[in-house]
Short mmCIF file of C-alpha atoms in Angstrom, two decimals:
data_model
loop_
_atom_site.label_atom_id
_atom_site.label_comp_id
_atom_site.label_asym_id
_atom_site.label_seq_id
_atom_site.Cartn_x
_atom_site.Cartn_y
_atom_site.Cartn_z
CA MET A 13 -17.91 -23.48 -11.88
CA LYS A 14 -16.09 -19.88 -9.46
CA ASN A 15 -18.07 -20.08 -5.38
CA THR A 16 -19.34 -16.71 -4.81
CA SER A 17 -15.98 -15.13 -3.12
CA ASP A 18 -14.16 -14.66 -6.69
CA MET A 19 -17.44 -13.88 -8.03
CA ILE A 20 -17.76 -11.13 -6.21
CA GLU A 21 -14.01 -10.68 -6.14
CA LYS A 22 -14.20 -10.54 -10.21
CA TYR A 23 -16.73 -8.25 -10.22
CA LEU A 24 -14.81 -5.20 -8.17
CA LYS A 25 -11.85 -6.05 -9.44
CA GLU A 26 -13.55 -5.11 -13.18
CA LEU A 27 -15.02 -1.86 -11.59
CA LEU A 28 -11.42 -0.79 -9.79
CA ALA A 29 -10.41 -1.68 -14.20
CA GLN A 30 -12.79 1.13 -15.29
CA ALA A 31 -12.11 3.75 -12.44
CA ALA A 32 -8.73 3.96 -9.40
CA GLU A 33 -10.95 3.75 -7.05
CA ILE A 34 -14.52 2.84 -6.29
CA GLU A 35 -17.33 3.01 -3.37
CA ILE A 36 -19.66 0.73 -3.56
CA ARG A 37 -22.44 -0.27 -0.76
CA ARG A 38 -22.28 -2.93 1.25
CA SER A 39 -25.48 -4.17 1.31
CA GLU A 40 -26.12 -3.30 -2.55
CA ILE A 41 -23.71 -5.67 -3.87
CA ALA A 42 -24.95 -8.50 -1.07
CA GLU A 43 -27.79 -8.14 -2.80
CA HIS A 44 -27.03 -8.23 -5.88
CA PHE A 45 -25.13 -12.04 -5.44
CA GLY A 46 -27.76 -12.77 -3.18
CA VAL A 47 -25.19 -13.21 -0.32
CA VAL A 48 -25.13 -11.94 3.14
CA PRO A 49 -23.46 -8.60 3.93
CA SER A 50 -20.76 -10.15 5.86
CA GLN A 51 -19.73 -12.09 2.74
CA ILE A 52 -18.34 -9.02 0.66
CA ASN A 53 -16.72 -7.84 3.79
CA TYR A 54 -14.70 -11.44 3.93
CA VAL A 55 -14.20 -10.88 0.08
CA ILE A 56 -12.90 -7.64 0.96
CA LYS A 57 -10.88 -8.20 4.42
CA THR A 58 -8.62 -10.82 2.66
CA ARG A 59 -8.51 -10.20 -1.60
CA PHE A 60 -8.43 -6.29 -1.03
CA THR A 61 -5.13 -5.62 1.16
CA LEU A 62 -2.53 -3.63 0.96
CA PRO A 63 0.03 -6.12 -0.07
CA LYS A 64 -2.11 -6.92 -2.78
CA GLY A 65 -2.06 -2.94 -3.82
CA PHE A 66 -5.02 -1.57 -2.34
CA GLU A 67 -6.74 0.58 -0.36
CA VAL A 68 -10.04 0.09 1.96
CA GLU A 69 -11.30 2.72 3.79
CA SER A 70 -15.14 2.20 5.34
CA LYS A 71 -17.94 4.30 6.65
CA ARG A 72 -20.19 2.60 8.45
CA GLY A 73 -24.01 3.92 9.36
CA GLY A 74 -27.04 4.80 7.16
CA GLY A 75 -24.50 6.23 4.47
CA GLY A 76 -21.95 3.91 4.76
CA TYR A 77 -19.69 3.40 1.57
CA ILE A 78 -16.58 1.03 1.41
CA ARG A 79 -14.13 3.03 -1.18
CA ILE A 80 -11.48 0.38 -2.20
CA VAL A 81 -8.38 2.33 -3.86
CA ARG A 82 -6.07 0.36 -6.07
CA ILE A 83 -2.86 1.80 -5.07
CA GLN A 84 -0.71 2.95 -8.01
CA TYR A 85 2.87 2.30 -7.13
CA SER A 86 6.19 3.84 -9.21
CA ASP A 87 8.63 2.90 -11.85
CA ALA A 88 11.25 2.30 -8.83
CA HIS A 89 8.23 -0.72 -8.05
CA ASP A 90 10.87 -3.71 -8.02
CA PHE A 91 13.86 -1.61 -6.87
CA LEU A 92 12.81 -0.36 -4.08
CA MET A 93 10.75 -3.99 -2.79
CA ASP A 94 13.80 -5.68 -3.48
CA ILE A 95 15.12 -3.13 -0.90
CA LEU A 96 12.44 -4.06 1.13
CA ALA A 97 13.29 -7.61 0.73
CA LYS A 98 17.22 -7.06 2.13
CA MET A 99 16.37 -4.28 4.67
CA PRO A 100 17.93 -5.55 7.74
CA GLU A 101 15.75 -5.08 10.67
CA LYS A 102 18.56 -2.92 12.93
CA MET A 103 19.93 -0.32 10.15
CA THR A 104 22.67 1.46 11.60
CA VAL A 105 23.63 5.60 10.09
CA SER A 106 26.15 4.65 7.86
CA MET A 107 24.24 2.20 6.20
CA ALA A 108 21.07 4.92 6.35
CA GLN A 109 23.15 6.93 4.17
CA ASP A 110 24.74 4.68 2.35
CA LEU A 111 20.94 3.95 0.98
CA MET A 112 20.16 7.43 0.97
CA GLN A 113 22.77 7.50 -1.49
CA LEU A 114 21.77 4.84 -3.43
CA MET A 115 17.88 6.24 -3.89
CA PHE A 116 19.88 9.45 -4.67
CA ASN A 117 22.07 8.04 -7.81
CA GLU A 118 17.88 5.96 -8.77
CA LYS A 119 16.73 9.03 -8.58
CA ILE A 120 13.90 7.93 -5.62
CA VAL A 121 14.40 10.81 -3.90
CA THR A 122 16.37 14.05 -4.78
CA GLU A 123 19.89 15.60 -3.18
CA ARG A 124 17.22 17.69 -0.58
CA GLU A 125 14.79 15.10 -0.21
CA GLY A 126 18.03 12.31 0.76
CA ASN A 127 19.03 15.12 3.36
CA LEU A 128 16.16 15.51 4.86
CA LEU A 129 15.51 12.32 5.14
CA LEU A 130 18.82 11.41 7.25
CA ALA A 131 18.74 14.76 8.91
CA THR A 132 15.45 12.44 10.27
CA LEU A 133 17.12 8.99 10.61
CA SER A 134 20.98 10.50 11.85
CA HIS A 135 19.40 11.98 14.89
CA PRO A 136 20.74 10.74 18.04
CA VAL A 137 17.67 9.78 19.81
CA VAL A 138 16.54 7.30 17.18
CA THR A 139 17.25 3.38 17.22
CA ASP A 140 18.53 1.72 14.81
CA LEU A 141 15.34 -1.04 15.01
CA GLN A 142 13.58 3.00 14.71
CA ARG A 143 15.40 3.65 11.93
CA ALA A 144 14.77 0.18 10.33
CA ILE A 145 11.39 1.59 10.71
CA LEU A 146 11.50 4.85 9.51
CA LEU A 147 13.09 3.53 6.16
CA THR A 148 10.81 0.99 5.84
CA SER A 149 7.56 3.09 5.92
CA MET A 150 9.19 6.04 3.67
CA ILE A 151 10.18 3.77 0.84
CA HIS A 152 6.62 2.34 1.06
CA ARG A 153 4.89 6.23 0.68
CA LEU A 154 8.22 6.69 -2.01
CA ASP A 155 6.82 3.86 -4.18
CA LYS A 156 2.90 5.01 -4.28
CA MET A 157 2.13 7.34 -6.91
CA ASP A 158 -0.04 10.49 -6.29
#
């Protein structure tokens, strides 16, 4: 038999299978499963994380809710994750140019987008560490579909 956390996770994922975004009330879900609301928090914080493909937003108070959104990834998800896995901690301007060219060749960015990104990444005040951080953030954003 599965534990309560597994059952709550399964229930929420079944709701998400019907819609890419759900809004729930913590107290209602807790009552449904006969648990305390903190159990719902635990499940959401451990099983509905960004690395697992979910974004969570919560609003506390009388009209409070928890919104869980399943992230829809781009067709280039595996390619982009491979780039991130191999991304160095520090990135030179030359490396950033090569990466932008690769993403242009793979049709992940347009020529205009690549040039705009390069203008930002090539600025003299941007350090190699900052460049890698910015590129990592950009790749994560490029991977999400809107």
